[in-house]
Amino acid sequence: MCAAAGVGLGPHTVLLGYVAGKIAATVAVIPGGLGVTELGMAATFVGAGVTGSMAAAVVALYRLISYWAVLAAGWVAWLLLRDGVRARLATAGRWLLGVVGRHEDEAGVRPVG
């Protein structure tokens, strides 16, 4: 993330920022550590000599990918697995099991169950 934002930090500093953000999120009572994680990471990067705006860019890019992209993927998965799609998938699964069962009968193997 640092390279994408044009910030040159060593791996130790990046790891320290990540750990600081995770510790801050663990201590906070806010779900997902929203706000607290960002402050912990940004404070670590500013302490390492990065300007405030560059630290904010790194943290925003990190949270965009690590939190919001995962949240969006979860919503998409939830929408796809709603009742209508779930019913079609179940029908397709039963059809597939029927096809597999037919091939097992032709080979002389009895299906289990």
GROMACS .gro file of C-alpha atoms in nm:
model
  113
    1MET     CA    1   0.000   0.000   0.000
    2CYS     CA    2   0.284   0.233   0.079
    3ALA     CA    3   0.440   0.193  -0.264
    4ALA     CA    4   0.103   0.252  -0.431
    5ALA     CA    5   0.067   0.580  -0.241
    6GLY     CA    6   0.426   0.682  -0.316
    7VAL     CA    7   0.547   0.645   0.042
    8GLY     CA    8   0.882   0.479   0.104
    9LEU     CA    9   0.866   0.293   0.435
   10GLY     CA   10   1.063  -0.007   0.546
   11PRO     CA   11   0.890  -0.337   0.617
   12HIS     CA   12   0.946  -0.299   0.991
   13THR     CA   13   0.765   0.034   0.998
   14VAL     CA   14   0.479  -0.102   0.791
   15LEU     CA   15   0.450  -0.402   1.024
   16LEU     CA   16   0.455  -0.174   1.327
   17GLY     CA   17   0.177   0.037   1.176
   18TYR     CA   18  -0.030  -0.271   1.102
   19VAL     CA   19   0.017  -0.405   1.454
   20ALA     CA   20  -0.064  -0.066   1.606
   21GLY     CA   21  -0.386  -0.056   1.408
   22LYS     CA   22  -0.483  -0.408   1.511
   23ILE     CA   23  -0.411  -0.336   1.878
   24ALA     CA   24  -0.617  -0.018   1.862
   25ALA     CA   25  -0.904  -0.208   1.699
   26THR     CA   26  -0.888  -0.479   1.966
   27VAL     CA   27  -0.902  -0.229   2.250
   28ALA     CA   28  -1.185  -0.026   2.093
   29VAL     CA   29  -1.547  -0.126   2.134
   30ILE     CA   30  -1.640  -0.003   1.786
   31PRO     CA   31  -1.728  -0.282   1.540
   32GLY     CA   32  -1.451  -0.337   1.289
   33GLY     CA   33  -1.235  -0.084   1.470
   34LEU     CA   34  -1.360   0.189   1.236
   35GLY     CA   35  -1.175   0.511   1.304
   36VAL     CA   36  -0.957   0.370   1.579
   37THR     CA   37  -0.759   0.144   1.348
   38GLU     CA   38  -0.699   0.426   1.105
   39LEU     CA   39  -0.580   0.659   1.381
   40GLY     CA   40  -0.341   0.397   1.519
   41MET     CA   41  -0.189   0.326   1.179
   42ALA     CA   42  -0.168   0.690   1.075
   43ALA     CA   43  -0.008   0.791   1.406
   44THR     CA   44   0.258   0.523   1.361
   45PHE     CA   45   0.339   0.637   1.009
   46VAL     CA   46   0.350   1.004   1.110
   47GLY     CA   47   0.580   0.907   1.396
   48ALA     CA   48   0.805   0.738   1.139
   49GLY     CA   49   0.838   1.066   0.950
   50VAL     CA   50   0.566   1.042   0.686
   51THR     CA   51   0.358   1.355   0.626
   52GLY     CA   52   0.001   1.349   0.752
   53SER     CA   53  -0.154   1.355   0.406
   54MET     CA   54   0.063   1.068   0.282
   55ALA     CA   55  -0.009   0.864   0.596
   56ALA     CA   56  -0.380   0.926   0.542
   57ALA     CA   57  -0.349   0.810   0.181
   58VAL     CA   58  -0.174   0.487   0.284
   59VAL     CA   59  -0.426   0.414   0.558
   60ALA     CA   60  -0.725   0.497   0.336
   61LEU     CA   61  -0.598   0.268   0.062
   62TYR     CA   62  -0.535  -0.011   0.312
   63ARG     CA   63  -0.882   0.018   0.467
   64LEU     CA   64  -1.047   0.045   0.126
   65ILE     CA   65  -0.909  -0.294   0.035
   66SER     CA   66  -0.901  -0.471   0.373
   67TYR     CA   67  -1.241  -0.361   0.503
   68TRP     CA   68  -1.468  -0.210   0.241
   69ALA     CA   69  -1.378  -0.444  -0.046
   70VAL     CA   70  -1.437  -0.746   0.179
   71LEU     CA   71  -1.766  -0.596   0.293
   72ALA     CA   72  -1.874  -0.539  -0.067
   73ALA     CA   73  -1.778  -0.896  -0.161
   74GLY     CA   74  -1.989  -1.022   0.130
   75TRP     CA   75  -2.292  -0.825   0.014
   76VAL     CA   76  -2.252  -0.960  -0.340
   77ALA     CA   77  -2.227  -1.316  -0.206
   78TRP     CA   78  -2.534  -1.263   0.011
   79LEU     CA   79  -2.733  -1.130  -0.283
   80LEU     CA   80  -2.629  -1.423  -0.500
   81LEU     CA   81  -2.724  -1.678  -0.236
   82ARG     CA   82  -3.070  -1.546  -0.168
   83ASP     CA   83  -3.365  -1.781  -0.198
   84GLY     CA   84  -3.416  -1.771  -0.576
   85VAL     CA   85  -3.055  -1.841  -0.660
   86ARG     CA   86  -3.025  -2.094  -0.380
   87ALA     CA   87  -3.324  -2.285  -0.519
   88ARG     CA   88  -3.173  -2.291  -0.869
   89LEU     CA   89  -2.842  -2.411  -0.730
   90ALA     CA   90  -3.019  -2.687  -0.536
   91THR     CA   91  -3.202  -2.797  -0.852
   92ALA     CA   92  -2.874  -2.800  -1.045
   93GLY     CA   93  -2.712  -3.000  -0.765
   94ARG     CA   94  -2.989  -3.259  -0.767
   95TRP     CA   95  -2.959  -3.288  -1.147
   96LEU     CA   96  -2.582  -3.331  -1.117
   97LEU     CA   97  -2.623  -3.601  -0.852
   98GLY     CA   98  -2.871  -3.776  -1.081
   99VAL     CA   99  -2.623  -3.770  -1.369
  100VAL     CA  100  -2.344  -3.901  -1.149
  101GLY     CA  101  -2.574  -4.171  -1.008
  102ARG     CA  102  -2.670  -4.284  -1.358
  103HIS     CA  103  -2.306  -4.327  -1.457
  104GLU     CA  104  -2.238  -4.526  -1.141
  105ASP     CA  105  -2.528  -4.762  -1.225
  106GLU     CA  106  -2.390  -4.818  -1.574
  107ALA     CA  107  -2.049  -4.908  -1.429
  108GLY     CA  108  -2.208  -5.166  -1.201
  109VAL     CA  109  -2.142  -4.967  -0.884
  110ARG     CA  110  -2.430  -4.922  -0.644
  111PRO     CA  111  -2.482  -4.566  -0.514
  112VAL     CA  112  -2.442  -4.526  -0.140
  113GLY     CA  113  -2.752  -4.430   0.057
   0.00000   0.00000   0.00000
